[in-house]
Tab-separated table of C-alpha atoms and ligand atoms in Angstrom:
chain	number	residue	atom	x	y	z
A	1	MET	CA	114.356	169.139	78.972
A	2	PRO	CA	117.721	170.883	78.767
A	3	ASP	CA	120.141	170.268	75.954
A	4	PRO	CA	122.083	167.054	76.247
A	5	ILE	CA	124.548	167.712	79.032
A	6	ALA	CA	127.469	166.856	76.777
A	7	PRO	CA	126.893	168.191	73.324
A	8	LYS	CA	128.121	166.291	70.288
A	9	ASP	CA	131.284	168.326	69.729
A	10	GLN	CA	132.258	167.900	73.351
A	11	LEU	CA	131.984	164.118	72.938
A	12	ASP	CA	134.207	164.363	69.865
A	13	LEU	CA	136.800	166.295	71.848
A	14	LEU	CA	136.723	163.687	74.597
A	15	ALA	CA	137.068	160.897	72.037
A	16	GLN	CA	140.227	162.566	70.741
A	17	GLU	CA	141.716	162.771	74.212
A	18	ILE	CA	140.842	159.147	74.960
A	19	GLN	CA	142.511	158.200	71.716
A	20	SER	CA	145.677	160.264	72.114
A	21	ASP	CA	146.489	160.441	75.862
A	22	PRO	CA	149.944	158.965	76.486
A	23	LEU	CA	150.050	155.350	77.686
A	24	GLU	CA	153.764	154.635	77.884
A	25	THR	CA	154.339	153.777	81.535
A	26	ALA	CA	152.546	152.036	84.372
A	27	ALA	CA	151.989	155.456	85.919
A	28	ASP	CA	150.347	156.656	82.676
A	29	LEU	CA	148.094	153.629	82.754
A	30	ASP	CA	147.087	154.243	86.367
A	31	ALA	CA	146.323	157.904	85.725
A	32	TYR	CA	144.407	157.064	82.537
A	33	ARG	CA	142.192	154.581	84.279
A	34	ILE	CA	141.404	157.057	87.049
A	35	ARG	CA	140.846	159.953	84.667
A	36	TYR	CA	138.268	158.173	82.522
A	37	LEU	CA	136.856	155.204	84.358
A	38	SER	CA	137.189	155.652	88.115
A	39	ARG	CA	133.890	154.998	89.829
A	40	LYS	CA	133.708	158.372	91.541
A	41	GLN	CA	135.089	160.915	89.109
A	42	GLY	CA	135.985	159.214	85.836
A	43	ARG	CA	134.955	161.423	82.930
A	44	ILE	CA	133.286	158.537	81.093
A	45	THR	CA	131.674	157.317	84.315
A	46	GLU	CA	130.141	160.769	84.788
A	47	LEU	CA	128.581	160.648	81.309
A	48	LEU	CA	127.241	157.123	81.860
A	49	LYS	CA	125.511	158.371	85.003
A	50	GLN	CA	123.814	161.098	83.022
A	51	ILE	CA	122.240	158.803	80.405
A	52	PRO	CA	118.922	158.377	82.310
A	53	ALA	CA	118.512	162.150	82.538
A	54	VAL	CA	118.855	162.779	78.799
A	55	ASP	CA	115.760	163.594	76.796
A	56	PRO	CA	114.290	160.304	75.559
A	57	SER	CA	114.614	161.324	71.902
A	58	ASP	CA	118.379	161.781	72.291
A	59	ARG	CA	118.986	159.126	74.903
A	60	LYS	CA	119.683	156.246	72.558
A	61	ALA	CA	122.243	158.119	70.467
A	62	PHE	CA	123.873	159.657	73.527
A	63	GLY	CA	124.057	156.286	75.292
A	64	ALA	CA	125.585	154.660	72.216
A	65	ALA	CA	128.171	157.447	71.901
A	66	VAL	CA	129.171	157.271	75.589
A	67	ASN	CA	129.384	153.479	75.532
A	68	GLY	CA	131.515	153.780	72.418
A	69	LEU	CA	133.920	156.021	74.364
A	70	LYS	CA	133.972	153.509	77.183
A	71	SER	CA	134.902	150.637	74.807
A	72	LEU	CA	137.560	152.806	73.233
A	73	ALA	CA	139.150	153.557	76.625
A	74	GLU	CA	138.929	149.896	77.652
A	75	GLU	CA	140.580	148.783	74.440
A	76	ARG	CA	143.458	151.194	74.960
A	77	ILE	CA	143.856	150.028	78.555
A	78	ALA	CA	143.908	146.381	77.498
A	79	GLU	CA	146.464	147.131	74.808
A	80	ALA	CA	148.642	149.131	77.216
A	81	GLU	CA	148.428	146.415	79.887
A	82	ALA	CA	149.592	143.825	77.404
A	83	ARG	CA	152.492	146.073	76.433
A	84	ILE	CA	153.575	147.386	79.880
A	85	GLY	CA	152.546	144.436	82.017
A	86	PRO	CA	150.402	144.608	85.119
A	87	VAL	CA	150.926	147.610	87.350
A	88	ASP	CA	153.732	146.931	89.793
A	89	ASP	CA	152.509	148.216	93.125
A	90	ALA	CA	155.903	147.779	94.737
A	91	ALA	CA	157.461	150.097	92.158
A	92	SER	CA	154.679	152.624	92.589
A	93	GLY	CA	155.360	152.589	96.330
A	94	ALA	CA	151.921	151.344	97.324
A	95	PRO	CA	151.853	148.313	99.622
A	96	ASP	CA	150.349	145.204	98.040
A	97	LEU	CA	147.699	144.235	100.551
A	98	THR	CA	147.017	140.948	98.782
A	99	LEU	CA	150.477	139.516	99.594
A	100	PRO	CA	150.517	136.780	102.258
A	101	GLY	CA	151.966	137.939	105.587
A	102	ARG	CA	155.573	137.268	106.576
A	103	ARG	CA	155.951	134.453	109.078
A	104	PRO	CA	158.188	135.266	112.039
A	105	VAL	CA	161.446	133.309	111.753
A	106	ARG	CA	161.716	130.633	114.410
A	107	GLY	CA	165.096	129.744	115.862
A	108	SER	CA	166.205	126.232	116.725
A	109	LEU	CA	168.704	124.535	118.998
A	110	HIS	CA	172.284	124.517	117.745
A	111	PRO	CA	173.404	121.051	116.570
A	112	ILE	CA	176.010	121.002	119.374
A	113	THR	CA	173.276	121.643	121.953
A	114	GLN	CA	171.116	118.960	120.346
A	115	ALA	CA	173.993	116.451	120.494
A	116	ARG	CA	174.810	117.382	124.119
A	117	ARG	CA	171.195	116.892	125.185
A	118	GLU	CA	170.992	113.574	123.354
A	119	ILE	CA	174.189	112.307	125.030
A	120	GLU	CA	172.860	113.456	128.415
A	121	ARG	CA	169.587	111.640	127.768
A	122	VAL	CA	171.369	108.386	126.956
A	123	PHE	CA	173.610	108.498	130.045
A	124	ALA	CA	170.717	109.555	132.272
A	125	GLY	CA	169.158	106.252	131.191
A	126	PHE	CA	172.294	104.492	132.504
A	127	GLY	CA	171.918	106.172	135.921
A	128	PHE	CA	174.412	109.028	135.469
A	129	THR	CA	173.739	112.480	136.918
A	130	ILE	CA	175.143	115.761	135.564
A	131	ALA	CA	177.972	117.719	137.219
A	132	GLU	CA	179.629	120.930	136.086
A	133	GLY	CA	182.758	122.943	136.829
A	134	PRO	CA	184.426	126.255	135.963
A	135	GLU	CA	185.927	127.045	132.575
A	136	ILE	CA	188.778	129.006	134.197
A	137	GLU	CA	190.955	126.496	136.012
A	138	ASP	CA	194.111	126.253	138.059
A	139	ASP	CA	197.055	123.978	137.499
A	140	TRP	CA	196.113	121.618	140.334
A	141	HIS	CA	192.720	120.604	138.915
A	142	ASN	CA	193.587	120.679	135.220
A	143	PHE	CA	197.029	119.013	135.451
A	144	THR	CA	198.703	118.203	138.786
A	145	ALA	CA	195.915	116.244	140.487
A	146	LEU	CA	195.389	114.412	137.197
A	147	ASN	CA	198.935	113.050	137.424
A	148	PHE	CA	200.465	115.194	134.661
A	149	PRO	CA	204.225	115.341	135.270
A	150	PRO	CA	205.621	118.891	135.686
A	151	ASP	CA	207.225	118.875	132.233
A	152	HIS	CA	204.270	117.369	130.337
A	153	PRO	CA	203.920	119.005	126.883
A	154	ALA	CA	200.174	119.694	127.414
A	155	ARG	CA	201.190	122.293	130.042
A	156	ASP	CA	203.043	124.192	127.371
A	157	MET	CA	202.293	127.882	126.775
A	158	GLN	CA	201.682	126.873	123.152
A	159	ASP	CA	198.665	124.714	123.975
A	160	THR	CA	197.032	126.661	126.785
A	161	PHE	CA	195.263	130.028	126.946
A	162	PHE	CA	196.594	131.612	130.134
A	163	VAL	CA	194.724	134.086	132.318
A	164	GLU	CA	197.703	134.225	134.693
A	165	PRO	CA	200.850	132.685	133.215
A	166	PRO	CA	202.685	130.227	135.493
A	167	SER	CA	205.198	131.730	137.897
A	168	GLY	CA	206.697	128.373	138.858
A	169	PRO	CA	205.901	124.651	138.806
A	170	GLY	CA	202.231	123.885	139.495
A	171	THR	CA	201.009	127.482	139.130
A	172	GLY	CA	199.039	129.391	136.508
A	173	ILE	CA	195.378	130.177	135.861
A	174	PHE	CA	194.005	129.365	132.418
A	175	LEU	CA	191.068	128.206	130.320
A	176	ARG	CA	190.631	124.495	130.988
A	177	THR	CA	192.040	122.289	128.248
A	178	HIS	CA	189.634	119.419	129.004
A	179	THR	CA	186.670	118.601	131.282
A	180	SER	CA	188.751	116.161	133.349
A	181	PRO	CA	189.489	118.794	136.081
A	182	VAL	CA	185.814	118.467	137.020
A	183	GLN	CA	186.562	114.796	137.872
A	184	ILE	CA	188.883	116.155	140.567
A	185	ARG	CA	186.309	118.690	141.800
A	186	VAL	CA	183.590	116.020	142.000
A	187	MET	CA	185.852	113.541	143.843
A	188	GLU	CA	187.042	116.281	146.230
A	189	GLY	CA	183.426	117.075	147.055
A	190	THR	CA	181.638	113.710	147.046
A	191	PRO	CA	182.558	110.308	148.500
A	192	PRO	CA	182.080	107.234	146.256
A	193	PRO	CA	179.933	105.824	144.781
A	194	ILE	CA	180.173	108.430	141.987
A	195	ARG	CA	178.425	108.188	138.629
A	196	VAL	CA	178.456	111.499	136.742
A	197	ILE	CA	178.709	113.017	133.300
A	198	ILE	CA	180.210	116.469	132.909
A	199	PRO	CA	179.377	118.564	129.829
A	200	GLY	CA	181.333	121.712	129.084
A	201	ARG	CA	183.478	123.912	126.895
A	202	VAL	CA	187.213	123.423	126.676
A	203	TYR	CA	189.913	125.520	125.029
A	204	ARG	CA	193.088	124.646	123.179
A	205	ASN	CA	195.556	126.899	121.486
A	206	GLU	CA	195.787	124.689	118.408
A	207	ALA	CA	195.998	125.242	114.679
A	208	ILE	CA	192.417	125.552	113.395
A	209	SER	CA	191.472	123.024	110.719
A	210	TYR	CA	188.530	120.950	109.507
A	211	LYS	CA	188.914	118.725	112.561
A	212	SER	CA	190.013	121.041	115.371
A	213	PHE	CA	188.933	124.409	116.661
A	214	CYS	CA	190.368	126.581	119.470
A	215	LEU	CA	187.245	125.950	121.519
A	216	PHE	CA	185.100	122.828	121.600
A	217	HIS	CA	182.837	120.820	123.875
A	218	GLN	CA	183.477	117.655	125.806
A	219	MET	CA	181.338	115.242	127.746
A	220	GLU	CA	183.309	113.738	130.595
A	221	GLY	CA	182.176	110.628	132.392
A	222	LEU	CA	183.342	109.401	135.804
A	223	VAL	CA	182.356	106.310	137.751
A	224	VAL	CA	184.026	105.476	141.067
A	225	ALA	CA	182.777	102.641	143.260
A	226	GLU	CA	183.825	99.257	144.628
A	227	GLY	CA	184.547	96.651	141.977
A	228	VAL	CA	184.251	98.907	138.903
A	229	SER	CA	185.961	97.266	135.926
A	230	MET	CA	187.243	97.987	132.438
A	231	ALA	CA	184.634	95.500	131.153
A	232	GLU	CA	181.885	97.748	132.541
A	233	LEU	CA	183.481	100.765	130.851
A	234	LYS	CA	183.480	98.993	127.482
A	235	GLN	CA	179.921	97.810	127.973
A	236	VAL	CA	178.643	101.295	128.859
A	237	LEU	CA	180.394	102.949	125.917
A	238	HIS	CA	179.142	100.309	123.495
A	239	ALA	CA	175.581	100.691	124.775
A	240	PHE	CA	175.974	104.453	124.344
A	241	ALA	CA	177.177	104.067	120.733
A	242	VAL	CA	174.242	101.797	119.882
A	243	GLU	CA	171.762	104.300	121.370
A	244	MET	CA	173.410	107.183	119.566
A	245	PHE	CA	174.232	105.724	116.153
A	246	GLY	CA	172.074	102.594	115.837
A	247	THR	CA	172.594	98.856	116.195
A	248	ASP	CA	174.821	98.636	113.108
A	249	VAL	CA	177.406	101.043	114.587
A	250	ARG	CA	181.022	99.914	114.261
A	251	MET	CA	183.318	100.908	117.104
A	252	ARG	CA	186.788	99.919	118.223
A	253	PHE	CA	188.941	100.380	121.320
A	254	ARG	CA	192.587	101.268	120.690
A	255	PRO	CA	195.212	101.190	123.449
A	256	SER	CA	196.308	104.735	124.253
A	257	PHE	CA	197.852	106.838	127.009
A	258	PHE	CA	196.610	109.503	129.409
A	259	PRO	CA	198.450	110.500	132.611
A	260	PHE	CA	195.268	110.048	134.678
A	261	THR	CA	194.076	106.637	133.451
A	262	GLU	CA	195.733	103.215	133.413
A	263	PRO	CA	195.081	101.323	131.245
A	264	SER	CA	193.906	103.888	128.697
A	265	ALA	CA	192.128	103.568	125.378
A	266	GLU	CA	190.704	105.639	122.578
A	267	VAL	CA	187.421	104.772	120.892
A	268	ASP	CA	186.831	105.197	117.180
A	269	ILE	CA	183.554	105.076	115.268
A	270	TRP	CA	183.408	103.973	111.638
A	271	TRP	CA	182.477	106.933	109.439
A	272	LYS	CA	180.814	105.596	106.285
A	273	ASP	CA	181.774	107.502	103.155
A	274	GLU	CA	181.475	105.761	99.799
A	275	ARG	CA	183.859	108.257	98.230
A	276	LEU	CA	186.756	106.971	100.328
A	277	PRO	CA	188.747	103.986	98.991
A	278	ASP	CA	187.784	101.809	101.987
A	279	GLY	CA	184.153	102.994	101.981
A	280	GLY	CA	184.793	105.024	105.127
A	281	ARG	CA	187.340	105.691	107.859
A	282	TRP	CA	187.721	105.526	111.638
A	283	LEU	CA	186.964	108.743	113.510
A	284	GLU	CA	188.148	109.140	117.096
A	285	ILE	CA	185.356	110.230	119.426
A	286	LEU	CA	186.744	109.775	122.925
A	287	GLY	CA	189.535	108.880	125.309
A	288	CYS	CA	188.925	106.672	128.323
A	289	GLY	CA	190.448	104.332	130.850
A	290	MET	CA	190.566	103.133	134.446
A	291	VAL	CA	191.163	106.028	136.847
A	292	ASP	CA	194.860	105.900	137.820
A	293	PRO	CA	195.228	105.038	141.535
A	294	ALA	CA	197.509	108.084	141.874
A	295	VAL	CA	194.522	110.303	140.960
A	296	LEU	CA	192.274	108.638	143.557
A	297	GLU	CA	195.003	109.127	146.171
A	298	ALA	CA	195.452	112.807	145.178
A	299	VAL	CA	191.828	113.469	146.172
A	300	GLY	CA	191.923	111.244	149.276
A	301	ILE	CA	189.980	108.244	147.956
A	302	ASP	CA	191.252	104.838	149.101
A	303	SER	CA	192.557	103.256	145.900
A	304	GLU	CA	192.739	99.819	147.574
A	305	ARG	CA	189.003	99.852	148.148
A	306	TYR	CA	187.689	101.797	145.154
A	307	THR	CA	188.283	101.642	141.437
A	308	GLY	CA	186.878	103.839	138.726
A	309	TYR	CA	186.700	104.559	135.052
A	310	ALA	CA	186.527	107.807	133.150
A	311	PHE	CA	185.953	108.908	129.592
A	312	GLY	CA	185.954	112.197	127.725
A	313	MET	CA	184.274	112.566	124.364
A	314	GLY	CA	184.159	115.381	121.836
A	315	ILE	CA	180.574	116.585	121.471
A	316	GLU	CA	181.360	118.164	118.087
A	317	ARG	CA	182.628	114.812	116.836
A	318	ILE	CA	179.321	113.211	117.835
A	319	ALA	CA	177.309	115.958	116.115
A	320	MET	CA	179.468	115.627	112.993
A	321	LEU	CA	178.968	111.851	112.882
A	322	ARG	CA	175.224	112.153	113.367
A	323	HIS	CA	174.715	114.723	110.636
A	324	GLY	CA	177.504	113.885	108.185
A	325	ILE	CA	179.288	117.204	108.839
A	326	THR	CA	182.869	117.084	107.522
A	327	ASP	CA	184.261	120.399	108.798
A	328	ILE	CA	184.066	121.403	112.480
A	329	ARG	CA	184.332	125.096	111.615
A	330	VAL	CA	180.790	125.301	110.212
A	331	LEU	CA	179.564	124.674	113.769
A	332	TYR	CA	181.085	128.005	114.800
A	333	GLU	CA	180.223	130.266	111.880
A	334	ASN	CA	176.572	130.898	112.852
A	335	ASP	CA	175.515	130.872	109.216
A	336	ALA	CA	171.715	130.734	109.294
A	337	ARG	CA	171.654	128.696	106.063
A	338	PHE	CA	173.574	125.946	107.882
A	339	LEU	CA	171.786	126.216	111.227
A	340	GLU	CA	168.225	126.223	109.892
A	341	GLN	CA	168.747	122.686	108.593
A	342	PHE	CA	168.624	121.468	112.208
A	343	ALA	CA	165.245	123.028	113.060
B	401	LIG	N1	190.695	114.479	128.951
B	401	LIG	C1	191.079	113.661	127.821
B	401	LIG	C2	191.242	114.561	126.597
B	401	LIG	O1	190.805	115.673	126.617
B	401	LIG	C3	190.024	112.609	127.518
B	401	LIG	C4	189.888	111.595	128.627
B	401	LIG	C5	188.967	111.769	129.632
B	401	LIG	C6	190.688	110.462	128.632
B	401	LIG	C7	188.820	110.831	130.626
B	401	LIG	C8	190.545	109.514	129.614
B	401	LIG	C9	189.618	109.709	130.594
B	401	LIG	O2	191.794	114.160	125.588
C-alpha cells in the first residue's frame, strides 16, 4: 500500500486555506464552493473519493480528517451565505433557469371600439344596417345639402380643418365636422325606406379640454320612410339607452336646433356622481330630430310622401358613461396602463 495520498502536513495546509480563503462577496462564495466541494474537481471531494483506497490502518483517521475539512468548509459557506445572502444569478450574469417564463402581452380592443361595436349591436337588433362615408368631405354634403345657411358659424375657418380652403360660397374640401354628410350620401344613393346607422370619425378645430378633442367619433342614425314620427324616434332612443345603460337609466329630451332637423332635440343621460352636490349631472350624448323637408328635397326625396328622423351621438361620450371616464383625453393618449383595464 502506498503512503496515504495526502500526508498529514498536506491536510494541515489545506485546513489553513479552507479557514482563511476570502469570503467577502457572492463571487468569492461561488469560487469557494467550486474550489473545495464541486462534484468533479473540488479539492475536498477528491480526498473523499480516495478514502476507500487508503490503507485500512490509516483509513479511519484519514476519513475523519477529510470529513472534518468538509464540515469546516460547509460551516464557512453557511456563515458566508447568511452574511452575503443567496447568490444573485442576475448580478453574476447567469440566467436563472428556474424563473417562470414571460407571458406574451395580449392586446385588447380600445374602449371606443368596444362602445362602437356595442352601439352597432343594439341598433342591429332594431333592424338598422351600417353605412359609411368619407372623412374628407365637400361643402355640399357636410353643409349645403344639410340646409346650413351660407353664413352659418359652423362653416367658419376656426371650426373646420380645411384640405382646400373655400374659394367662394359653397366650396372647400375639408375633414368632415360630423357624420351627417353620410345621411346625404345614403339618400342620394338609395330610395326610401332607409334605416341605417353610420359610425365614423369627425374633426373639429376646437379648444381641447376634458370634454372635447379635435377628433372624435360619432354614430349617426337615419330613418326615412312613410309615416315615420318623432314618437318613434323617442321610442328607439329610449330603447337604446335601456340596452346600453340598464333599465334604471335616466334620460331627457331637450328642445334644440340643427339646420337639418325640425323639430330638433338633444338627449342627456344622468351621470351619477355622489361627489357632486346633486348626486350627479346631465351629460349630453346626442342631437336628433325630424329630417327637415328641405333636406329631403335637396336629395330628391318627396317630402310630402316621406318623413324621417336622424340622430348623431358621440361614441366617446357613451364610452365615458359606461366606464366612468371623466376626461376624454385619456382615450387618445394610448397609455397601456389605462387601456389594459378594458381587456
Ligand atoms: N350632426 C349633429 C352634430 O354633430 C348631430 C345630429 C345628427 C343632430 C343628426 C340631429 C340629427 O352635432
